[in-house]
mmCIF file of C-alpha atoms in Angstrom:
data_model
loop_
_atom_site.group_PDB
_atom_site.id
_atom_site.type_symbol
_atom_site.label_atom_id
_atom_site.label_comp_id
_atom_site.label_asym_id
_atom_site.label_seq_id
_atom_site.Cartn_x
_atom_site.Cartn_y
_atom_site.Cartn_z
ATOM 1 C CA MET A 1 1.125 22.378 -267.383
ATOM 2 C CA LYS A 2 3.217 24.968 -269.202
ATOM 3 C CA LYS A 3 0.079 26.231 -270.970
ATOM 4 C CA LEU A 4 -1.750 26.624 -267.636
ATOM 5 C CA LEU A 5 1.171 28.572 -266.156
ATOM 6 C CA THR A 6 1.301 30.879 -269.189
ATOM 7 C CA ILE A 7 -2.450 31.574 -268.991
ATOM 8 C CA SER A 8 -2.180 32.229 -265.239
ATOM 9 C CA VAL A 9 0.644 34.744 -265.730
ATOM 10 C CA ILE A 10 -1.295 36.549 -268.490
ATOM 11 C CA LEU A 11 -4.438 36.721 -266.367
ATOM 12 C CA PHE A 12 -2.437 38.011 -263.396
ATOM 13 C CA LEU A 13 -0.848 40.750 -265.503
ATOM 14 C CA LEU A 14 -4.170 41.795 -267.047
ATOM 15 C CA THR A 15 -5.796 41.935 -263.612
ATOM 16 C CA HIS A 16 -2.894 43.947 -262.208
ATOM 17 C CA ILE A 17 -3.002 46.418 -265.114
ATOM 18 C CA SER A 18 -6.765 46.968 -264.886
ATOM 19 C CA TYR A 19 -6.709 47.532 -261.107
ATOM 20 C CA SER A 20 -3.742 49.894 -261.257
ATOM 21 C CA GLN A 21 -5.816 52.489 -263.135
ATOM 22 C CA TRP A 22 -7.759 53.472 -260.002
ATOM 23 C CA LYS A 23 -6.275 55.961 -257.551
ATOM 24 C CA LEU A 24 -7.601 57.303 -254.290
ATOM 25 C CA LEU A 25 -8.378 61.021 -254.263
ATOM 26 C CA GLN A 26 -6.082 62.619 -251.704
ATOM 27 C CA GLY A 27 -6.266 65.954 -249.923
ATOM 28 C CA TRP A 28 -10.030 66.295 -249.417
ATOM 29 C CA ARG A 29 -10.434 66.663 -245.680
ATOM 30 C CA GLY A 30 -13.499 66.751 -243.481
ATOM 31 C CA ARG A 31 -16.344 64.415 -242.718
ATOM 32 C CA PRO A 32 -17.081 61.520 -245.042
ATOM 33 C CA ASN A 33 -18.458 63.000 -248.234
ATOM 34 C CA PRO A 34 -20.147 60.569 -250.617
ATOM 35 C CA ILE A 35 -20.152 61.167 -254.351
ATOM 36 C CA ASN A 36 -23.724 61.676 -255.542
ATOM 37 C CA GLY A 37 -23.118 62.349 -259.201
ATOM 38 C CA ILE A 38 -20.605 62.079 -262.007
ATOM 39 C CA CYS A 39 -21.245 63.841 -265.322
ATOM 40 C CA GLU A 40 -19.236 64.482 -268.485
ATOM 41 C CA ILE A 41 -19.477 67.388 -270.908
ATOM 42 C CA ASP A 42 -16.989 67.747 -273.767
ATOM 43 C CA ASN A 43 -14.375 65.484 -272.110
ATOM 44 C CA GLN A 44 -14.605 67.367 -268.811
ATOM 45 C CA LEU A 45 -15.662 65.292 -265.802
ATOM 46 C CA PHE A 46 -17.788 66.731 -262.977
ATOM 47 C CA LEU A 47 -17.855 65.045 -259.574
ATOM 48 C CA PHE A 48 -20.675 66.166 -257.247
ATOM 49 C CA LEU A 49 -20.145 65.605 -253.532
ATOM 50 C CA THR A 50 -23.012 65.417 -251.047
ATOM 51 C CA ASP A 51 -22.011 68.596 -249.189
ATOM 52 C CA GLY A 52 -22.193 70.793 -252.309
ATOM 53 C CA LYS A 53 -18.566 70.658 -253.421
ATOM 54 C CA LEU A 54 -18.001 70.267 -257.136
ATOM 55 C CA LEU A 55 -14.746 68.863 -258.515
ATOM 56 C CA THR A 56 -13.759 68.932 -262.185
ATOM 57 C CA SER A 57 -11.178 67.096 -264.233
ATOM 58 C CA SER A 58 -10.098 67.751 -267.798
ATOM 59 C CA ASP A 59 -7.512 64.930 -267.865
ATOM 60 C CA TYR A 60 -9.840 61.954 -267.411
ATOM 61 C CA GLY A 61 -9.593 61.995 -263.606
ATOM 62 C CA LYS A 62 -5.827 62.122 -263.183
ATOM 63 C CA SER A 63 -6.164 65.444 -261.357
ATOM 64 C CA TRP A 64 -9.144 67.308 -259.902
ATOM 65 C CA ASN A 65 -9.895 70.991 -259.333
ATOM 66 C CA LYS A 66 -12.391 72.247 -256.802
ATOM 67 C CA ILE A 67 -14.992 74.752 -258.019
ATOM 68 C CA ASN A 68 -16.738 76.977 -255.480
ATOM 69 C CA LYS A 69 -19.380 75.224 -253.395
ATOM 70 C CA ILE A 70 -22.741 75.100 -255.112
ATOM 71 C CA TYR A 71 -24.496 76.225 -251.913
ATOM 72 C CA THR A 72 -23.385 77.176 -248.410
ATOM 73 C CA ASP A 73 -26.270 75.881 -246.254
ATOM 74 C CA PRO A 74 -24.692 73.023 -244.229
ATOM 75 C CA SER A 75 -28.072 71.296 -243.854
ATOM 76 C CA ASN A 76 -28.538 71.113 -247.641
ATOM 77 C CA PHE A 77 -27.044 68.341 -249.752
ATOM 78 C CA VAL A 78 -26.971 66.975 -253.286
ATOM 79 C CA TRP A 79 -29.203 63.956 -253.887
ATOM 80 C CA TYR A 80 -28.469 63.447 -257.577
ATOM 81 C CA ALA A 81 -26.691 65.068 -260.538
ATOM 82 C CA THR A 82 -26.985 64.724 -264.314
ATOM 83 C CA ASN A 83 -26.496 66.705 -267.515
ATOM 84 C CA PHE A 84 -28.503 67.293 -270.662
ATOM 85 C CA ASN A 85 -27.699 69.527 -273.672
ATOM 86 C CA LYS A 86 -24.532 70.710 -271.888
ATOM 87 C CA ILE A 87 -26.536 71.899 -268.871
ATOM 88 C CA LEU A 88 -25.668 70.465 -265.457
ATOM 89 C CA TYR A 89 -28.614 69.691 -263.162
ATOM 90 C CA ILE A 90 -28.576 68.793 -259.471
ATOM 91 C CA CYS A 91 -31.362 67.757 -257.123
ATOM 92 C CA THR A 92 -30.965 68.951 -253.545
ATOM 93 C CA GLN A 93 -32.561 68.326 -250.190
ATOM 94 C CA ARG A 94 -33.553 71.963 -249.501
ATOM 95 C CA SER A 95 -33.089 73.960 -252.724
ATOM 96 C CA GLY A 96 -35.002 71.819 -255.212
ATOM 97 C CA ILE A 97 -33.430 71.693 -258.667
ATOM 98 C CA LEU A 98 -30.442 73.825 -259.641
ATOM 99 C CA ALA A 99 -28.960 74.167 -263.135
ATOM 100 C CA SER A 100 -25.680 75.493 -264.503
ATOM 101 C CA THR A 101 -25.086 76.529 -268.112
ATOM 102 C CA ASP A 102 -21.455 77.600 -267.504
ATOM 103 C CA LEU A 103 -19.895 74.286 -266.427
ATOM 104 C CA GLY A 104 -20.669 74.710 -262.735
ATOM 105 C CA LYS A 105 -19.425 78.246 -262.155
ATOM 106 C CA THR A 106 -22.898 79.637 -261.375
ATOM 107 C CA TRP A 107 -26.184 77.948 -260.488
ATOM 108 C CA ASN A 108 -29.826 78.990 -260.957
ATOM 109 C CA THR A 109 -32.905 77.468 -259.353
ATOM 110 C CA LYS A 110 -35.312 75.639 -261.672
ATOM 111 C CA ASN A 111 -38.261 75.355 -259.298
ATOM 112 C CA ASN A 112 -41.119 77.049 -261.191
ATOM 113 C CA GLY A 113 -44.156 74.869 -260.441
ATOM 114 C CA ILE A 114 -42.383 72.751 -257.819
ATOM 115 C CA LYS A 115 -44.020 72.741 -254.375
ATOM 116 C CA TYR A 116 -41.364 70.556 -252.759
ATOM 117 C CA SER A 117 -37.776 71.445 -251.927
ATOM 118 C CA ASP A 118 -36.493 67.888 -251.558
ATOM 119 C CA ILE A 119 -36.152 66.710 -255.150
ATOM 120 C CA SER A 120 -34.215 63.467 -255.266
ATOM 121 C CA TYR A 121 -33.939 62.448 -258.921
ATOM 122 C CA ILE A 122 -34.124 63.647 -262.534
ATOM 123 C CA LYS A 123 -34.435 61.410 -265.578
ATOM 124 C CA ILE A 124 -34.247 62.897 -269.074
ATOM 125 C CA SER A 125 -35.551 61.280 -272.247
ATOM 126 C CA GLY A 126 -35.776 63.316 -275.439
ATOM 127 C CA ASN A 127 -37.267 66.667 -274.500
ATOM 128 C CA ILE A 128 -39.051 65.354 -271.388
ATOM 129 C CA MET A 129 -37.559 65.681 -267.913
ATOM 130 C CA ALA A 130 -39.098 63.690 -265.070
ATOM 131 C CA SER A 131 -38.260 64.434 -261.473
ATOM 132 C CA GLY A 132 -39.348 63.025 -258.141
ATOM 133 C CA SER A 133 -39.498 64.203 -254.551
ATOM 134 C CA ILE A 134 -38.752 62.206 -251.425
ATOM 135 C CA GLU A 135 -42.502 62.065 -250.720
ATOM 136 C CA GLY A 136 -43.076 60.276 -254.049
ATOM 137 C CA ASN A 137 -44.393 63.211 -256.084
ATOM 138 C CA ILE A 138 -43.593 63.055 -259.812
ATOM 139 C CA LEU A 139 -42.966 66.212 -261.840
ATOM 140 C CA LEU A 140 -42.559 66.694 -265.601
ATOM 141 C CA SER A 141 -40.909 69.429 -267.675
ATOM 142 C CA THR A 142 -40.721 69.826 -271.448
ATOM 143 C CA ASN A 143 -38.655 73.054 -271.466
ATOM 144 C CA ASN A 144 -35.279 72.136 -269.900
ATOM 145 C CA GLY A 145 -36.678 72.518 -266.394
ATOM 146 C CA ASP A 146 -37.876 76.118 -266.768
ATOM 147 C CA SER A 147 -41.296 75.020 -265.469
ATOM 148 C CA TRP A 148 -42.665 71.842 -263.947
ATOM 149 C CA SER A 149 -46.091 70.255 -263.604
ATOM 150 C CA GLU A 150 -47.057 67.553 -261.153
ATOM 151 C CA THR A 151 -48.458 64.322 -262.510
ATOM 152 C CA LYS A 152 -51.153 62.382 -260.718
ATOM 153 C CA SER A 153 -50.486 58.745 -259.944
ATOM 154 C CA THR A 154 -53.295 56.246 -260.312
#
């Protein structure tokens, strides 16, 4: 019985310690704003919110700083975010693919060859980037998203 009590106390303490590491972000007002991407570059975290806000943390999430909004169109939103070779990429509902080479301070469109503005996902493997639109179109890039070509499904 003593052994069971000891194990129970240890498990309780371990559970309490692991759950106490999470904290609710406070101070971000407005409508509900889901997180649609979390990326890390050189120990800096990037948190992408649906409405185009970008938050960064350099202390492993203990505190967050808001960077300027990525876009100002209220009908636009972030579908997905990722990074590759220290470049941040986001897929948006209306602006296609945007990329930042300066840790989110400025953003450039990467839509050469893309006919659709509602890109929902990017997957990167080696030097190949694959992206998809809401309509199910698949696009490929082999030059960090500078140009895209549509693939035909069979």
